XYZ file of C-alpha atoms in Angstrom:
296
model
C -18.395 10.457 -50.222
C -14.750 10.097 -51.244
C -12.693 7.061 -50.421
C -8.995 7.199 -51.239
C -6.982 4.022 -51.643
C -3.760 3.285 -49.843
C -1.669 4.523 -52.774
C 0.325 7.624 -51.937
C -0.603 9.167 -55.284
C -4.299 9.593 -56.117
C -4.224 7.115 -58.968
C -6.885 4.834 -57.528
C -10.005 6.540 -56.200
C -13.400 5.214 -55.220
C -16.331 7.593 -55.500
C -19.964 7.000 -54.646
C -22.201 8.195 -57.486
C -24.946 9.678 -55.368
C -23.878 11.808 -52.372
C -27.264 11.679 -50.690
C -30.407 9.810 -51.674
C -30.025 7.182 -54.415
C -32.813 7.633 -56.985
C -35.216 4.823 -57.803
C -34.377 2.990 -54.591
C -36.244 1.646 -51.581
C -35.254 0.105 -48.249
C -34.410 -3.592 -48.196
C -32.346 -6.050 -46.185
C -30.012 -6.784 -49.103
C -26.272 -6.437 -48.713
C -23.613 -6.344 -51.410
C -21.942 -9.699 -52.038
C -18.395 -10.072 -53.361
C -17.136 -13.515 -54.354
C -13.547 -14.140 -55.440
C -13.229 -17.486 -57.197
C -10.862 -16.785 -60.055
C -12.891 -13.689 -60.979
C -14.155 -11.051 -58.563
C -17.925 -11.341 -58.883
C -20.056 -8.580 -57.312
C -23.798 -8.993 -56.763
C -26.579 -7.017 -55.085
C -24.862 -3.640 -55.432
C -26.314 -1.269 -52.856
C -24.101 1.818 -53.199
C -23.195 2.367 -56.862
C -19.887 4.020 -57.540
C -16.799 4.294 -59.697
C -13.194 3.224 -59.316
C -10.871 5.703 -61.017
C -7.521 4.717 -62.499
C -5.518 7.613 -63.932
C -2.461 7.299 -66.192
C 0.813 8.895 -65.241
C 0.797 12.539 -66.405
C 3.727 12.055 -68.774
C 1.664 9.930 -71.200
C -1.873 11.163 -70.474
C -3.919 11.821 -73.617
C -6.911 13.463 -71.957
C -9.159 10.570 -72.960
C -11.196 8.631 -70.418
C -13.309 5.489 -70.673
C -16.161 4.519 -68.357
C -16.048 0.705 -68.168
C -19.235 -1.341 -67.624
C -18.413 -4.937 -66.614
C -20.743 -7.689 -67.757
C -22.600 -10.378 -65.869
C -26.036 -10.800 -67.393
C -27.446 -7.904 -65.338
C -27.191 -10.347 -62.408
C -23.637 -9.624 -61.269
C -20.459 -7.827 -62.282
C -17.235 -9.506 -63.449
C -15.491 -6.627 -61.784
C -11.808 -7.356 -62.267
C -12.004 -9.513 -65.434
C -14.009 -6.916 -67.370
C -13.239 -3.893 -65.239
C -10.073 -3.295 -63.270
C -7.672 -5.048 -65.631
C -9.181 -3.129 -68.552
C -8.701 0.154 -66.697
C -5.063 -0.595 -65.984
C -4.437 -1.501 -69.621
C -6.031 1.787 -70.692
C -3.664 3.566 -68.311
C -0.728 2.054 -70.201
C -2.056 3.851 -73.296
C -2.358 7.168 -71.472
C -6.130 6.848 -71.041
C -8.057 7.118 -67.772
C -9.971 3.933 -66.991
C -12.992 4.309 -64.740
C -14.836 1.160 -63.641
C -18.560 1.455 -62.959
C -20.146 -0.500 -60.132
C -23.766 -0.169 -61.174
C -26.943 -1.380 -59.526
C -28.352 -4.623 -60.882
C -32.027 -4.672 -61.836
C -32.864 -7.889 -59.954
C -32.168 -6.146 -56.635
C -34.966 -5.756 -54.092
C -33.516 -2.333 -53.317
C -34.695 -0.948 -56.680
C -38.181 0.335 -57.446
C -38.172 0.149 -61.277
C -35.693 -2.475 -62.437
C -34.745 -1.302 -65.917
C -34.134 2.311 -64.914
C -31.397 1.800 -62.322
C -28.368 0.714 -64.426
C -28.870 3.576 -66.880
C -29.360 6.085 -64.070
C -26.035 5.004 -62.601
C -24.222 5.071 -65.953
C -25.495 8.560 -66.721
C -24.524 9.826 -63.308
C -21.058 8.316 -63.719
C -20.509 10.127 -67.017
C -21.575 13.391 -65.450
C -19.417 12.803 -62.386
C -16.377 12.170 -64.594
C -17.014 15.390 -66.514
C -17.375 17.274 -63.234
C -13.838 16.141 -62.318
C -12.333 16.612 -65.786
C -10.153 19.555 -64.834
C -8.923 17.887 -61.620
C -8.117 14.617 -63.414
C -6.604 16.389 -66.458
C -9.271 15.044 -68.833
C -10.756 16.543 -71.986
C -14.483 16.600 -71.243
C -15.165 16.013 -74.960
C -13.081 12.817 -75.069
C -14.940 10.698 -72.533
C -16.364 7.436 -73.839
C -17.949 4.255 -72.557
C -16.908 0.616 -72.884
C -19.067 -2.375 -72.051
C -18.765 -6.151 -72.036
C -21.714 -8.493 -72.630
C -24.648 -7.112 -70.575
C -22.355 -4.200 -69.746
C -22.250 -3.671 -73.511
C -26.017 -3.373 -73.459
C -25.771 -0.755 -70.731
C -23.045 1.100 -72.644
C -25.070 1.065 -75.860
C -28.149 2.220 -73.933
C -26.146 5.148 -72.590
C -25.143 6.054 -76.144
C -28.573 5.691 -77.747
C -31.200 6.614 -75.124
C -30.442 10.298 -75.200
C -33.917 11.615 -74.417
C -35.135 9.133 -71.795
C -36.817 10.979 -68.940
C -34.933 10.938 -65.635
C -36.793 13.154 -63.149
C -33.774 13.387 -60.873
C -33.410 15.929 -58.133
C -31.112 18.584 -59.407
C -27.567 19.249 -58.407
C -24.840 20.831 -60.483
C -23.499 17.470 -61.665
C -26.887 16.424 -63.061
C -26.767 19.420 -65.401
C -23.697 18.076 -67.226
C -23.742 16.034 -70.439
C -24.306 12.301 -69.963
C -23.829 11.281 -73.597
C -20.537 9.453 -74.227
C -18.241 10.776 -76.945
C -17.553 7.253 -78.238
C -18.519 3.652 -77.474
C -16.569 0.391 -77.300
C -18.816 -2.689 -77.236
C -17.241 -6.082 -76.572
C -19.383 -9.191 -77.286
C -22.338 -6.963 -76.357
C -25.937 -7.762 -75.683
C -27.765 -5.309 -77.956
C -31.246 -6.566 -78.743
C -34.085 -7.623 -76.457
C -35.800 -9.377 -79.375
C -36.243 -13.000 -78.300
C -34.669 -14.351 -81.506
C -31.149 -13.141 -80.689
C -31.156 -11.696 -77.179
C -29.361 -13.107 -74.158
C -32.416 -14.316 -72.294
C -30.868 -14.020 -68.832
C -30.026 -10.358 -69.402
C -33.483 -9.660 -70.787
C -35.227 -11.391 -67.877
C -33.134 -9.524 -65.314
C -33.581 -6.126 -66.940
C -37.162 -6.257 -68.200
C -38.777 -9.129 -66.298
C -40.170 -12.455 -67.459
C -42.995 -11.056 -69.580
C -42.148 -7.518 -70.715
C -44.503 -5.603 -72.968
C -43.683 -5.109 -76.632
C -43.025 -1.400 -76.127
C -40.401 -2.054 -73.446
C -38.726 -4.759 -75.561
C -38.532 -2.355 -78.489
C -37.214 0.500 -76.343
C -34.301 -1.566 -75.036
C -33.476 -3.200 -78.360
C -30.723 -0.705 -78.980
C -30.232 -1.488 -82.661
C -33.621 0.224 -83.071
C -32.501 3.329 -81.160
C -29.503 4.292 -83.308
C -29.653 7.738 -84.918
C -27.186 10.096 -86.528
C -26.542 11.413 -82.987
C -25.162 8.070 -81.786
C -21.437 8.339 -80.968
C -18.689 6.632 -83.023
C -18.534 2.959 -82.097
C -16.023 0.106 -82.019
C -17.419 -3.451 -81.850
C -15.693 -6.777 -81.282
C -17.066 -10.302 -81.008
C -16.801 -13.887 -82.247
C -18.809 -15.978 -84.677
C -18.925 -18.936 -82.282
C -20.374 -17.007 -79.339
C -23.057 -19.339 -77.979
C -24.062 -17.045 -75.117
C -24.725 -13.754 -76.914
C -25.245 -14.399 -80.643
C -22.991 -12.388 -82.928
C -26.128 -11.019 -84.610
C -26.307 -8.540 -81.717
C -23.127 -6.853 -82.970
C -24.027 -7.287 -86.644
C -27.405 -5.611 -86.265
C -25.977 -2.730 -84.296
C -23.207 -2.209 -86.827
C -25.741 -2.200 -89.667
C -27.839 0.384 -87.828
C -24.762 2.567 -87.292
C -23.800 2.402 -90.980
C -27.361 3.171 -92.059
C -27.320 6.253 -89.806
C -23.882 7.265 -91.123
C -22.261 6.923 -87.695
C -18.511 6.151 -87.846
C -18.180 2.483 -86.898
C -15.551 -0.245 -86.871
C -16.247 -3.921 -86.201
C -14.004 -6.956 -85.750
C -15.588 -10.410 -85.694
C -13.269 -13.354 -85.059
C -14.202 -16.897 -86.104
C -13.438 -18.404 -82.688
C -13.189 -17.254 -79.112
C -16.619 -17.796 -77.636
C -17.965 -15.424 -75.030
C -16.400 -13.613 -72.109
C -12.833 -13.687 -73.415
C -11.953 -10.184 -72.145
C -8.406 -9.619 -73.478
C -8.361 -13.026 -75.171
C -5.036 -13.879 -73.554
C -3.611 -17.094 -74.994
C -6.120 -17.222 -77.847
C -3.609 -16.342 -80.553
C -4.770 -13.564 -82.867
C -7.836 -12.865 -80.707
C -5.564 -11.475 -78.003
C -4.560 -8.624 -80.316
C -8.000 -7.035 -80.515
C -7.137 -4.569 -77.762
C -4.183 -3.225 -79.763
C -6.535 -2.636 -82.703
C -8.776 -0.793 -80.257
C -5.809 1.285 -79.077
C -5.220 2.440 -82.661
C -8.910 3.292 -83.058
C -8.871 5.332 -79.849
C -5.755 7.144 -81.003
C -7.395 7.973 -84.327
C -10.289 9.591 -82.464
C -7.808 12.143 -81.149
C -6.917 13.353 -84.625
């Protein structure tokens, strides 16, 4: 299914991820809910998809970023940590592609923890399938995630061998691994000491087994195959402790994965671009330099 926006030029596209049957799903009476109260908040996603924002050809670098908005695996802060990020990436010549992924607390999902990763993997493959059409370099496609979306992004970059058992089409044969990761105040661990409990409960349930907790504690899943990573967070984050970023960074360094981390003393959680928060609002320009260096 292809939905084209009202723009005359195909710079905003909406694409459903799954053309036919959505894997790991079951019938329910749920319907998607969108609330706009300062931030566009999407819950109970039924048809996962992507919104595609392409830069003007004159400045296009060939890079693309799949953006995973946060929301504790209970909802999606879709414009705050999605659309505005995509449009900023466009200003740097980078395609920004916002992922509307299924949320594990949905009654429309059979196995909760599988659905977000299935959607993220499919999105990466779908982007690569359109690389020529969208003038992208299929080896310069990364993922960016905020908060619980950071957990999903880091899962995409570390769970490289997780069984999928999806019905085959040509898109499912393409590479799902991102070429780089950008993790912004991310949830990383499911260990109860430092996790975001709401995200853990939504993804794994109230009483997950030790094996499942370990599997989705992504600092434990880092290997030398993990893509280069950029992390940003704050020391005073009272929602997702900064130890999530610190532990992931340490794991990256120990595995000799190129990594860069910026931890600010203040800023709390959910700051997105940090507009109006003095030096914190410059973190995205530091990211822009990092992304440019990846091209060299």
